[in-house]
Coordinates of C-alpha atoms (C1' of nucleotides) in Angstrom, one line a residue:
Chain A
M890 CA -32.1 -88.0 -56.0
T891 CA -29.4 -85.3 -56.3
V892 CA -30.2 -82.4 -53.8
F893 CA -28.7 -79.0 -54.9
D894 CA -25.2 -78.5 -53.1
F895 CA -24.8 -74.9 -52.7
D896 CA -21.2 -75.4 -51.3
R897 CA -20.3 -77.1 -54.5
A898 CA -21.9 -74.6 -56.9
S899 CA -20.2 -71.7 -55.3
K900 CA -16.8 -73.5 -56.1
L901 CA -17.7 -74.0 -59.7
A902 CA -15.4 -72.9 -62.3
P903 CA -16.2 -69.5 -64.1
A904 CA -18.9 -69.5 -66.8
V905 CA -16.8 -69.1 -69.8
A906 CA -13.3 -70.4 -69.5
R907 CA -12.0 -68.8 -72.9
E908 CA -13.5 -67.1 -75.9
R909 CA -11.8 -66.4 -79.2
K910 CA -13.0 -64.2 -82.0
D911 CA -12.2 -66.1 -85.1
D912 CA -12.1 -64.9 -88.5
S913 CA -11.9 -68.3 -90.3
P914 CA -14.9 -70.5 -90.4
C915 CA -15.4 -72.9 -87.5
A916 CA -13.0 -75.4 -88.6
A917 CA -14.8 -78.4 -86.9
C918 CA -18.2 -77.4 -88.3
S919 CA -17.0 -77.2 -91.9
V920 CA -14.9 -80.2 -91.8
R921 CA -17.3 -82.4 -90.1
G922 CA -19.9 -81.1 -92.4
M923 CA -22.6 -81.7 -89.9
T924 CA -25.5 -79.9 -87.9
I925 CA -27.0 -76.7 -89.2
C926 CA -24.1 -76.1 -91.6
A927 CA -24.6 -79.5 -93.4
P928 CA -27.0 -78.4 -96.2
L929 CA -25.1 -75.3 -97.1
D930 CA -22.9 -74.3 -100.2
S931 CA -19.7 -72.4 -99.7
N932 CA -21.2 -68.9 -100.3
E933 CA -23.8 -69.6 -97.5
L934 CA -21.3 -71.3 -95.3
A935 CA -19.2 -68.0 -95.3
Q936 CA -22.2 -66.0 -94.4
V937 CA -23.1 -68.1 -91.3
S938 CA -19.5 -68.5 -90.3
A939 CA -19.4 -64.7 -90.1
L940 CA -21.7 -64.7 -87.4
M941 CA -19.8 -67.2 -85.2
T942 CA -17.5 -67.2 -82.3
S943 CA -15.5 -70.0 -80.6
V944 CA -16.3 -71.0 -77.1
E945 CA -14.1 -73.1 -74.9
L946 CA -15.4 -74.6 -71.6
Q947 CA -13.6 -76.5 -68.9
A948 CA -15.1 -79.6 -67.3
G949 CA -17.8 -78.5 -64.9
A950 CA -18.2 -75.0 -66.5
P951 CA -21.7 -73.9 -67.2
L952 CA -22.7 -72.6 -70.5
F953 CA -26.0 -71.2 -69.5
D954 CA -28.8 -71.6 -67.0
E955 CA -32.4 -72.3 -67.4
G956 CA -34.5 -69.1 -67.4
E957 CA -31.6 -67.1 -68.8
E958 CA -32.1 -65.0 -71.9
A959 CA -31.6 -67.2 -74.8
G960 CA -29.3 -65.2 -76.7
N961 CA -27.1 -67.6 -78.5
V962 CA -27.3 -71.1 -80.2
Y963 CA -24.4 -73.3 -80.1
N964 CA -22.8 -76.4 -82.0
L965 CA -20.8 -78.7 -79.9
T966 CA -17.5 -79.2 -81.8
S967 CA -15.7 -81.5 -79.2
G968 CA -16.3 -82.7 -75.7
T969 CA -19.4 -83.8 -73.9
L970 CA -22.0 -81.6 -72.3
K971 CA -25.2 -82.1 -70.0
V972 CA -28.4 -80.3 -70.2
Y973 CA -30.6 -80.5 -67.1
K974 CA -33.6 -79.0 -65.2
L975 CA -33.9 -78.5 -61.5
L976 CA -36.8 -78.7 -59.2
P977 CA -37.1 -75.8 -56.5
D978 CA -35.8 -78.0 -53.9
G979 CA -32.6 -79.1 -56.0
R980 CA -33.6 -82.4 -57.3
R981 CA -32.1 -82.7 -60.9
Q982 CA -33.1 -84.3 -64.1
V983 CA -30.5 -84.6 -66.7
T984 CA -32.6 -84.3 -70.0
G985 CA -29.6 -85.2 -72.3
F986 CA -25.9 -85.6 -73.0
L987 CA -24.6 -83.8 -76.1
F988 CA -21.6 -85.0 -78.0
G989 CA -19.4 -83.5 -80.9
G990 CA -21.5 -82.4 -83.6
D991 CA -24.7 -81.9 -81.6
F992 CA -26.7 -78.8 -81.8
L993 CA -27.9 -76.8 -78.7
G994 CA -30.1 -74.0 -77.9
L995 CA -33.2 -74.3 -79.8
A996 CA -35.9 -72.1 -78.0
T997 CA -39.2 -70.5 -78.9
Q998 CA -39.6 -68.5 -75.8
D999 CA -36.8 -65.8 -75.1
T1000 CA -35.5 -67.8 -72.3
Y1001 CA -33.6 -71.1 -72.1
A1002 CA -35.8 -74.0 -70.9
F1003 CA -33.0 -75.9 -69.4
S1004 CA -29.4 -75.4 -68.1
A1005 CA -26.3 -76.6 -70.0
E1006 CA -22.9 -77.6 -68.3
A1007 CA -19.5 -79.0 -69.5
V1008 CA -18.9 -82.9 -68.5
T1009 CA -15.6 -82.8 -70.1
P1010 CA -13.8 -80.0 -71.7
C1011 CA -15.7 -78.7 -74.6
L1012 CA -15.1 -76.6 -77.8
L1013 CA -18.4 -75.0 -79.3
C1014 CA -19.4 -72.5 -81.9
R1015 CA -21.8 -70.0 -80.8
F1016 CA -24.2 -67.9 -83.0
P1017 CA -26.3 -65.0 -81.9
R1018 CA -30.0 -66.0 -82.1
H1019 CA -31.6 -63.2 -83.6
K1020 CA -28.8 -63.0 -86.3
L1021 CA -29.3 -66.6 -87.3
E1022 CA -33.0 -65.8 -87.3
D1023 CA -32.5 -63.2 -89.9
L1024 CA -30.3 -65.5 -91.8
M1025 CA -33.0 -68.0 -91.7
Q1026 CA -35.5 -65.9 -93.3
R1027 CA -33.1 -65.9 -96.3
M1028 CA -32.0 -69.3 -96.3
P1029 CA -34.7 -71.7 -95.7
K1030 CA -32.3 -74.6 -95.8
I1031 CA -31.1 -73.8 -92.2
E1032 CA -34.8 -73.9 -91.1
Q1033 CA -35.2 -77.3 -92.8
R1034 CA -32.1 -78.6 -91.0
L1035 CA -33.2 -77.3 -87.7
L1036 CA -36.6 -78.9 -88.1
S1037 CA -35.0 -82.1 -88.9
I1038 CA -32.7 -81.7 -85.8
A1039 CA -35.8 -81.0 -83.6
S1040 CA -37.8 -83.8 -85.0
N1041 CA -35.0 -86.3 -84.2
E1042 CA -34.6 -84.9 -80.7
L1043 CA -38.4 -85.4 -80.1
V1044 CA -38.1 -88.9 -80.9
A1045 CA -35.1 -89.4 -78.5
A1046 CA -37.2 -87.6 -76.0
Q1047 CA -40.3 -89.9 -76.3
E1048 CA -37.8 -92.8 -76.0
Q1049 CA -36.4 -91.4 -72.7
M1050 CA -39.9 -90.9 -71.3
L1051 CA -40.4 -94.5 -72.0
L1052 CA -37.4 -95.3 -70.1
L1053 CA -38.1 -93.0 -67.3
G1054 CA -41.7 -94.1 -66.6
R1055 CA -41.6 -97.7 -67.4
K1056 CA -38.1 -99.4 -67.3
T1057 CA -36.5 -101.0 -64.4
A1058 CA -33.0 -100.0 -63.1
R1059 CA -31.3 -102.7 -64.8
E1060 CA -33.2 -102.1 -68.1
K1061 CA -32.3 -98.1 -67.7
I1062 CA -28.5 -98.9 -67.4
A1063 CA -28.5 -101.4 -70.3
S1064 CA -30.4 -98.7 -72.4
F1065 CA -28.0 -96.2 -71.4
L1066 CA -24.8 -98.0 -72.5
M1067 CA -26.4 -99.0 -75.8
M1068 CA -27.1 -95.3 -76.4
L1069 CA -23.7 -94.4 -75.7
A1070 CA -22.3 -97.0 -77.9
K1071 CA -24.5 -96.2 -80.8
R1072 CA -23.8 -92.3 -80.4
A1073 CA -20.1 -93.1 -80.4
K1074 CA -20.5 -95.4 -83.4
Q1075 CA -22.3 -92.2 -85.2
R1076 CA -19.5 -89.9 -84.9
G1077 CA -16.9 -92.4 -85.7
Q1078 CA -15.4 -93.2 -82.3
P1079 CA -14.7 -96.6 -81.0
E1080 CA -18.0 -98.1 -79.9
D1081 CA -17.0 -101.3 -78.0
P1082 CA -15.0 -100.2 -75.1
V1083 CA -17.6 -97.5 -74.6
L1084 CA -16.2 -94.3 -72.8
V1085 CA -18.4 -93.3 -70.1
S1086 CA -17.3 -90.0 -69.3
M1087 CA -19.9 -88.6 -67.0
S1088 CA -20.2 -89.3 -63.3
R1089 CA -22.6 -91.8 -61.5
T1090 CA -24.5 -88.7 -60.3
D1091 CA -25.0 -87.4 -63.7
I1092 CA -25.9 -91.0 -64.9
G1093 CA -28.4 -91.4 -62.0
D1094 CA -29.8 -88.0 -62.6
Y1095 CA -30.3 -88.9 -66.3
L1096 CA -32.0 -92.3 -65.5
G1097 CA -34.1 -91.1 -62.6
L1098 CA -31.9 -93.4 -60.3
T1099 CA -29.6 -92.7 -57.1
T1100 CA -25.7 -92.9 -57.6
E1101 CA -25.9 -96.1 -55.3
T1102 CA -28.3 -97.8 -57.6
V1103 CA -26.3 -96.9 -60.6
S1104 CA -23.3 -98.3 -59.0
R1105 CA -24.9 -101.4 -57.8
T1106 CA -26.5 -102.2 -61.1
F1107 CA -23.0 -101.8 -63.0
T1108 CA -21.7 -104.2 -60.5
Q1109 CA -24.4 -106.7 -60.9
L1110 CA -24.0 -106.6 -65.0
K1111 CA -20.3 -107.2 -64.3
Q1112 CA -20.7 -110.1 -62.1
E1113 CA -23.0 -111.6 -64.8
G1114 CA -20.2 -111.3 -67.2
I1115 CA -22.4 -109.0 -69.4
I1116 CA -20.0 -106.1 -69.1
N1117 CA -16.5 -105.4 -67.9
L1118 CA -15.6 -102.5 -66.0
L1119 CA -12.1 -101.2 -67.5
P1120 CA -9.9 -98.4 -66.1
N1121 CA -10.3 -94.8 -67.4
H1122 CA -14.2 -95.1 -67.4
Q1123 CA -14.3 -97.4 -70.3
V1124 CA -17.0 -100.4 -70.0
K1125 CA -16.5 -103.3 -72.3
L1126 CA -19.7 -104.9 -73.6
A1127 CA -18.8 -108.4 -73.1
Q1128 CA -22.1 -109.8 -74.1
R1129 CA -23.6 -107.0 -76.5
E1130 CA -26.8 -109.2 -77.4
A1131 CA -27.5 -109.8 -73.7
L1132 CA -27.4 -106.1 -73.0
E1133 CA -29.6 -105.3 -76.0
E1134 CA -32.0 -107.7 -75.0
I1135 CA -32.1 -106.3 -71.4
A1136 CA -32.4 -102.8 -72.7
G1137 CA -35.8 -103.7 -74.3
G1138 CA -35.5 -103.7 -78.1
Y1139 CA -34.3 -100.2 -78.3
Chain B
M1346 CA -47.9 -100.8 -65.2
T1347 CA -50.2 -101.9 -67.9
V1348 CA -49.6 -105.0 -69.6
F1349 CA -50.8 -105.4 -73.2
D1350 CA -54.2 -106.9 -73.1
F1351 CA -54.6 -109.0 -76.3
D1352 CA -58.4 -109.8 -75.8
R1353 CA -58.9 -106.2 -75.4
A1354 CA -57.0 -105.3 -78.5
S1355 CA -59.0 -107.8 -80.7
K1356 CA -62.2 -106.0 -79.5
L1357 CA -60.9 -102.6 -80.5
A1358 CA -62.9 -100.6 -82.8
P1359 CA -61.8 -100.6 -86.5
A1360 CA -59.0 -98.2 -87.3
V1361 CA -60.8 -95.4 -89.1
A1362 CA -64.3 -95.0 -88.1
R1363 CA -65.3 -92.6 -91.0
E1364 CA -63.8 -90.4 -93.5
R1365 CA -65.1 -87.9 -95.8
K1366 CA -63.6 -86.2 -98.9
D1367 CA -64.3 -82.7 -98.4
D1368 CA -63.9 -79.9 -100.9
S1369 CA -64.4 -77.0 -98.6
P1370 CA -61.4 -75.9 -96.3
C1371 CA -61.3 -77.6 -93.0
A1372 CA -63.5 -75.3 -91.2
A1373 CA -62.0 -75.7 -87.8
C1374 CA -58.4 -75.1 -88.9
S1375 CA -59.3 -71.9 -90.7
V1376 CA -61.8 -70.7 -88.2
R1377 CA -59.5 -71.4 -85.3
G1378 CA -56.5 -69.9 -87.3
M1379 CA -54.4 -72.3 -85.5
T1380 CA -51.5 -74.8 -86.0
I1381 CA -49.9 -75.1 -89.4
C1382 CA -52.4 -72.9 -91.1
A1383 CA -51.8 -70.1 -88.6
P1384 CA -49.4 -67.7 -90.5
L1385 CA -50.9 -68.4 -94.1
D1386 CA -52.7 -65.9 -96.2
S1387 CA -55.9 -66.9 -98.0
N1388 CA -54.3 -67.9 -101.3
E1389 CA -51.8 -70.1 -99.3
L1390 CA -54.5 -71.6 -97.3
A1391 CA -56.5 -72.8 -100.1
Q1392 CA -53.6 -74.7 -101.4
V1393 CA -53.1 -76.2 -98.1
S1394 CA -56.8 -77.0 -97.7
A1395 CA -56.8 -78.8 -101.1
L1396 CA -54.6 -81.4 -99.8
M1397 CA -56.8 -82.0 -96.7
T1398 CA -59.0 -84.9 -96.0
S1399 CA -61.4 -85.1 -92.8
V1400 CA -61.1 -88.0 -90.5
E1401 CA -63.5 -89.1 -87.7
L1402 CA -62.6 -91.4 -84.9
Q1403 CA -64.8 -92.8 -82.3
A1404 CA -63.3 -93.1 -78.8
G1405 CA -60.7 -96.0 -78.4
A1406 CA -60.0 -96.1 -82.2
P1407 CA -56.5 -96.0 -83.2
L1408 CA -55.3 -93.5 -85.6
F1409 CA -51.9 -95.2 -86.3
D1410 CA -49.4 -97.4 -84.8
E1411 CA -45.6 -97.1 -84.0
G1412 CA -43.5 -98.3 -86.8
E1413 CA -46.2 -97.8 -89.4
E1414 CA -45.3 -95.9 -92.6
A1415 CA -45.7 -92.2 -91.7
G1416 CA -48.0 -91.2 -94.8
N1417 CA -49.9 -88.4 -93.2
V1418 CA -49.8 -85.5 -90.9
Y1419 CA -52.7 -84.5 -88.7
N1420 CA -54.4 -81.5 -87.1
L1421 CA -56.6 -82.4 -84.4
T1422 CA -59.7 -80.4 -84.6
S1423 CA -61.9 -81.6 -81.5
G1424 CA -61.7 -84.3 -79.0
T1425 CA -58.9 -85.8 -77.0
L1426 CA -56.2 -88.1 -78.3
K1427 CA -53.3 -90.0 -76.8
V1428 CA -49.9 -91.1 -78.0
Y1429 CA -47.9 -93.8 -76.5
K1430 CA -45.0 -96.2 -76.9
L1431 CA -44.8 -99.9 -76.0
L1432 CA -42.2 -102.2 -74.7
P1433 CA -42.1 -105.8 -75.9
D1434 CA -43.8 -107.1 -72.9
G1435 CA -46.6 -104.5 -73.2
R1436 CA -45.6 -102.0 -70.7
R1437 CA -46.9 -98.9 -72.0
Q1438 CA -45.7 -95.2 -71.8
V1439 CA -48.2 -92.3 -72.8
T1440 CA -45.9 -89.8 -74.2
G1441 CA -48.6 -87.0 -74.5
F1442 CA -52.2 -86.1 -74.8
L1443 CA -53.4 -84.0 -77.6
F1444 CA -56.5 -81.5 -77.6
G1445 CA -58.3 -79.4 -80.2
G1446 CA -55.9 -77.4 -82.3
D1447 CA -52.9 -79.7 -81.7
F1448 CA -50.6 -81.0 -84.4
L1449 CA -49.6 -84.5 -84.8
G1450 CA -47.5 -86.7 -86.9
L1451 CA -44.1 -84.9 -87.3
A1452 CA -41.4 -87.5 -88.3
T1453 CA -38.1 -87.5 -89.8
Q1454 CA -37.9 -91.1 -90.6
D1455 CA -40.4 -92.6 -92.7
T1456 CA -42.3 -94.5 -89.9
Y1457 CA -44.1 -93.2 -87.0
A1458 CA -42.3 -93.1 -83.6
F1459 CA -45.4 -93.8 -81.5
S1460 CA -48.9 -95.0 -81.8
A1461 CA -52.0 -92.7 -81.6
E1462 CA -55.3 -93.6 -80.3
A1463 CA -58.6 -91.5 -79.7
V1464 CA -59.4 -91.1 -76.0
T1465 CA -62.8 -89.2 -76.9
P1466 CA -64.4 -89.1 -80.3
C1467 CA -62.2 -86.9 -82.5
L1468 CA -62.3 -84.8 -85.7
L1469 CA -59.0 -84.5 -87.4
C1470 CA -57.6 -82.8 -90.6
R1471 CA -55.3 -85.3 -92.6
F1472 CA -52.6 -84.1 -94.8
P1473 CA -50.5 -86.5 -97.1
R1474 CA -47.0 -86.1 -95.9
H1475 CA -45.1 -86.0 -99.3
K1476 CA -47.5 -83.3 -100.8
L1477 CA -47.1 -81.1 -97.7
E1478 CA -43.5 -81.3 -97.7
D1479 CA -43.4 -80.4 -101.5
L1480 CA -45.5 -77.2 -100.5
M1481 CA -43.3 -76.5 -97.8
Q1482 CA -40.5 -75.9 -100.3
R1483 CA -42.4 -73.1 -101.8
M1484 CA -43.9 -71.9 -98.4
P1485 CA -41.2 -71.5 -95.9
K1486 CA -43.9 -70.2 -93.3
I1487 CA -45.3 -73.7 -92.9
E1488 CA -41.8 -74.9 -92.1
Q1489 CA -41.4 -71.9 -89.7
R1490 CA -44.5 -73.0 -88.0
L1491 CA -43.7 -76.5 -87.7
L1492 CA -40.2 -75.6 -86.3
S1493 CA -42.1 -73.5 -83.7
I1494 CA -44.5 -76.3 -82.9
A1495 CA -41.7 -78.9 -82.6
S1496 CA -39.7 -76.5 -80.2
N1497 CA -42.7 -76.2 -78.0
E1498 CA -43.1 -79.9 -77.9
L1499 CA -39.5 -80.3 -77.0
V1500 CA -39.8 -78.0 -74.0
A1501 CA -42.9 -79.8 -72.9
A1502 CA -40.9 -83.2 -73.4
Q1503 CA -38.1 -82.1 -71.0
E1504 CA -40.7 -81.0 -68.6
Q1505 CA -42.3 -84.4 -68.6
M1506 CA -38.8 -86.0 -68.2
L1507 CA -38.2 -84.1 -65.1
L1508 CA -41.8 -85.1 -63.8
L1509 CA -41.0 -89.0 -64.7
G1510 CA -37.7 -89.0 -63.4
R1511 CA -37.8 -86.9 -60.2
K1512 CA -41.4 -86.2 -59.1
T1513 CA -43.3 -88.1 -56.4
A1514 CA -46.9 -89.6 -57.1
R1515 CA -48.3 -86.7 -55.5
E1516 CA -46.4 -84.1 -57.3
K1517 CA -47.2 -86.0 -60.6
I1518 CA -50.9 -85.8 -60.2
A1519 CA -50.8 -82.0 -59.1
S1520 CA -48.6 -81.4 -62.1
F1521 CA -51.2 -83.3 -64.4
L1522 CA -54.2 -81.4 -63.0
M1523 CA -52.3 -78.1 -63.7
M1524 CA -51.5 -79.1 -67.1
L1525 CA -54.9 -80.0 -67.8
A1526 CA -56.3 -76.6 -66.6
K1527 CA -53.6 -74.7 -68.6
R1528 CA -54.3 -76.3 -71.9
A1529 CA -57.9 -75.9 -71.3
K1530 CA -57.6 -72.3 -70.9
Q1531 CA -55.2 -72.0 -73.9
R1532 CA -58.1 -73.3 -76.1
G1533 CA -60.7 -71.1 -74.2
Q1534 CA -62.3 -73.8 -72.4
P1535 CA -63.5 -73.7 -68.6
E1536 CA -60.2 -74.5 -66.6
D1537 CA -61.5 -74.7 -63.2
P1538 CA -63.7 -77.6 -63.1
V1539 CA -61.3 -79.5 -65.2
L1540 CA -62.4 -82.2 -67.5
V1541 CA -60.5 -85.3 -67.0
S1542 CA -61.5 -87.0 -70.1
M1543 CA -59.1 -89.9 -69.9
S1544 CA -59.2 -93.3 -67.7
R1545 CA -57.0 -93.8 -64.6
T1546 CA -55.0 -96.3 -66.7
D1547 CA -54.1 -93.5 -69.2
I1548 CA -53.2 -91.2 -66.5
G1549 CA -51.1 -93.8 -64.7
D1550 CA -49.4 -94.9 -68.1
Y1551 CA -48.7 -90.9 -68.6
L1552 CA -47.3 -90.2 -65.2
G1553 CA -45.5 -93.8 -64.7
L1554 CA -47.8 -94.9 -61.9
T1555 CA -50.4 -97.6 -61.4
T1556 CA -54.0 -97.1 -61.8
E1557 CA -54.4 -97.9 -58.1
T1558 CA -51.7 -95.3 -57.1
V1559 CA -53.4 -92.8 -59.3
S1560 CA -56.7 -93.3 -57.6
R1561 CA -55.3 -93.4 -54.0
T1562 CA -53.7 -90.0 -54.7
F1563 CA -56.8 -88.5 -56.1
T1564 CA -58.7 -89.6 -52.9
Q1565 CA -55.9 -88.3 -50.7
L1566 CA -55.9 -85.0 -52.3
K1567 CA -59.8 -84.8 -52.1
Q1568 CA -59.7 -85.7 -48.4
E1569 CA -57.1 -82.7 -47.9
G1570 CA -59.9 -80.6 -49.5
I1571 CA -57.4 -79.7 -52.3
I1572 CA -59.7 -81.0 -55.0
N1573 CA -63.2 -82.1 -55.3
L1574 CA -64.1 -85.2 -57.4
L1575 CA -67.5 -84.1 -59.3
P1576 CA -69.5 -86.3 -61.2
N1577 CA -68.9 -86.8 -65.0
H1578 CA -65.0 -86.9 -64.8
Q1579 CA -64.7 -83.4 -63.5
V1580 CA -62.3 -82.1 -61.0
K1581 CA -62.8 -78.8 -59.0
L1582 CA -59.4 -77.3 -58.0
A1583 CA -60.6 -76.1 -54.6
Q1584 CA -57.1 -74.9 -53.7
R1585 CA -55.3 -74.0 -56.9
E1586 CA -52.5 -72.4 -55.1
A1587 CA -51.9 -75.4 -52.9
L1588 CA -52.0 -77.7 -55.9
E1589 CA -49.5 -75.4 -58.0
E1590 CA -47.3 -75.6 -54.8
I1591 CA -47.1 -79.3 -54.8
A1592 CA -46.8 -79.5 -58.6
G1593 CA -43.2 -77.9 -57.8
G1594 CA -43.3 -74.5 -59.5
Y1595 CA -44.3 -75.6 -63.0
Chain C
dT634 C1' -86.0 -102.4 -65.0
dT635 C1' -82.1 -106.0 -64.3
dT636 C1' -78.0 -108.1 -65.9
dT637 C1' -73.5 -107.8 -67.6
dT638 C1' -69.3 -105.8 -68.1
dC639 C1' -66.0 -102.4 -67.3
dT640 C1' -63.9 -98.8 -64.2
dT641 C1' -62.7 -97.0 -60.0
dT642 C1' -61.9 -97.5 -55.3
dT643 C1' -60.2 -99.6 -51.2
dG644 C1' -57.6 -102.8 -48.3
dA645 C1' -53.6 -106.2 -47.4
dT646 C1' -49.1 -107.3 -48.6
dG647 C1' -44.7 -107.2 -51.1
dT648 C1' -40.5 -105.4 -53.1
dG649 C1' -37.4 -102.5 -56.0
dG650 C1' -35.2 -98.9 -55.2
dA651 C1' -34.0 -94.8 -51.9
dT652 C1' -31.9 -93.6 -47.8
dC653 C1' -28.5 -93.6 -44.3
dA654 C1' -23.9 -94.9 -43.1
dA655 C1' -19.1 -96.4 -43.8
dC656 C1' -15.3 -97.6 -46.4
dG657 C1' -12.1 -98.1 -50.4
dA658 C1' -9.9 -96.1 -54.5
dC659 C1' -8.7 -92.9 -57.7
dG660 C1' -6.5 -88.3 -58.9
dC661 C1' -4.4 -84.1 -57.8
dG662 C1' -1.4 -80.7 -55.5
dC663 C1' 2.5 -80.5 -52.6
Chain D
dG108 C1' 6.2 -90.1 -52.5
dC109 C1' 2.2 -88.4 -49.2
dG110 C1' -2.0 -86.5 -47.5
dC111 C1' -6.5 -85.0 -49.0
dG112 C1' -10.7 -84.3 -51.4
dT113 C1' -13.9 -86.5 -54.4
dC114 C1' -15.9 -90.3 -56.6
dG115 C1' -17.4 -95.0 -56.6
dT116 C1' -18.6 -99.3 -54.0
dT117 C1' -20.8 -101.9 -50.6
dG118 C1' -24.0 -102.9 -46.6
dA119 C1' -28.0 -102.3 -43.5
dT120 C1' -32.4 -100.6 -43.3
dC121 C1' -36.5 -98.2 -44.7
dC122 C1' -40.5 -96.7 -47.4
dA123 C1' -43.0 -95.2 -51.6
dC124 C1' -45.4 -97.3 -54.5
dA125 C1' -46.4 -102.1 -57.1
dT126 C1' -48.9 -106.0 -56.8
dC127 C1' -52.6 -108.9 -55.6
dA128 C1' -57.4 -109.2 -54.3
dA129 C1' -61.9 -108.0 -53.8
dA130 C1' -65.8 -104.7 -53.3
dA131 C1' -68.4 -100.8 -55.1
dG132 C1' -69.8 -97.7 -58.7
dA133 C1' -71.0 -96.5 -63.5
dA134 C1' -72.0 -97.2 -67.8
dA135 C1' -73.8 -100.2 -71.5
dA136 C1' -76.8 -104.2 -72.9
dA137 C1' -80.6 -106.9 -72.5

DNA sequence: TTTTTCTTTTGATGTGGATCAACGACGCGC
DNA sequence: GCGCGTCGTTGATCCACATCAAAAGAAAAA
C-alpha cells in the first residue's frame, strides 16, 4: 500500500504545463469522431468547439484534485492519465486509467470525487462545465452520449469491484494485462506487445496490491512462459489464452 | 469467499413471485416523488406510468441474472435488493445493495452486467426498456435524471473501490455501517439503531471478506463498546464518531 | 412443544500477500 | 563517458485474514 510521500508531492511538476487558446475545433476530437462529439453534426460541433480550450500536461503533472471545484470536463486526446482517491493517511486507490479518446470529469456535485494526474505526457480538450450544461439543454444528443459513457463506466467499475474483492494477485495481473490489450485494440493501437506505460506503484494501487507483489507476479508469469517482459515497458502475451483463462473469463 | 452452492440454487424460490397489471400509476413512485419520475409534471408522469407494471419478490428470489437480455428497468419501491457478479468458480462480489427509491437496470449493452436478487421481500415498478427509450427521445428530463443517477452511482462505485482495495476489515465494517445509517436517513428511516437486513455472507461478499471475519469484526467492535448488537438484526451505533473515524473520513 | 435446518459465533491453524531490507538496472544530467 | 536518483527485482520474515472445524443460537417445520 502506497503511503503519501510529502517530499515527492512538493517536487511535482506545476499543475498545468501549457495551455493554448485555439480557434479551430479540437483536431483530435473531430478527427477521431469520438467521445461527446461523436453524435453531432458540423453545426453542433462548431458550437461545442467554441467552448473548448486545449490543455497539455507533462508526465506526473496533476490535472485536478479530489474536492476541488469541478469547473471543467475533459476529453483526453492523447496520452495516459490516472484517476485516484486517497485515504486520510495517504493510502491510494487508482480507480481507473484513461487513454486517448476517453472522457473525464462527470460530476453531479460541484466538486470532483477523485484526483486526476498524467501518467505520460497528455493532450486534452477542456470544456467549462456550466457552459456545456447550457448547451446540453439545447442538444439532448450530448446528454445521450454522456449517459452512454456513464453506463459503460459503471459496468467497468463493477468489473473492477469483482477484481478487487475476489481475485488473487495472479488473477488481478492477468486481468490487468488483458484490459490493457483490449483498450489498446479499441483505439487501433498494437495489442500484442502491450505497452505498460504506468509504474509498478500505479499498477499496485490500481489492483489493491503492493509494488513487490506486482513485480513478483510479473516474474512468475514470465517464468511460466505466459508473458515476456520486453524492453521499453512492453509485455508480450506469449500465451494469450492461458492469460485469459487466469483472468477469470473476463 | 463464497463458492457457488448448486444445491441451494436449485432450492431457490421461483423468479417472479407475483406480478400485477396495474392501471393506476405506481403509488410509491409518485408519492415519494423520487427516482426517474422526480422531474416530471402530471401529464408526463401519466405517460410514464402507462408503461409500468408492478412486481413483487419474496426474500431470496432473483429478479434477473447477469448476461440475461436487459428488457426492463426497475424502480425499487420497498425492500432491500442486492446486485452481484460471479466468477466462473462461484466466487461472488456483491457490487451494491439497493433500498426503497433506488433505480435499477441501467445498461448500454442489451444484457445485464450483473445479477439482482431480493434480500427482503420487495416491491418494484417495472418499465420495458425500449418503450422508456422511446419516451426519453421526447422527454429529455428523464435522460437528465438518469444521467444524474448514473453519476451518483459512479461516485459510490469509486468509493467502494477504495474500500475494497485499500481498507482493513475493521475499516470496511465501520464504513459499511456508516453507509447503512446514511442511506436509512436519506429515505427518512431511523438511522441510529441501524437495521442490517442482509446476512453475514452477503456483507462479506460486499466487503471482500469471509462471513467469519465479518462476524469476528462485529464482535470486536461490540467488545470495544463502539456498537451494540441488538435483537432483530439491529445495530446500535454507541460511539458514532469513533465509528466514523475508523471508517476513514468517508 | 420438539425436531430440523440454517445462520452466526468462536476456536485452532494455515497462507497469500504485506512489510522490511537490500541490491540491481535503467534513465538523466553533467 | 560517469555519478546519481528513481524504479524494479529479489529475499527473509511477519501478520491479517482465510480456511477448517465445531458449537451455539434462531428460525422454520413438524
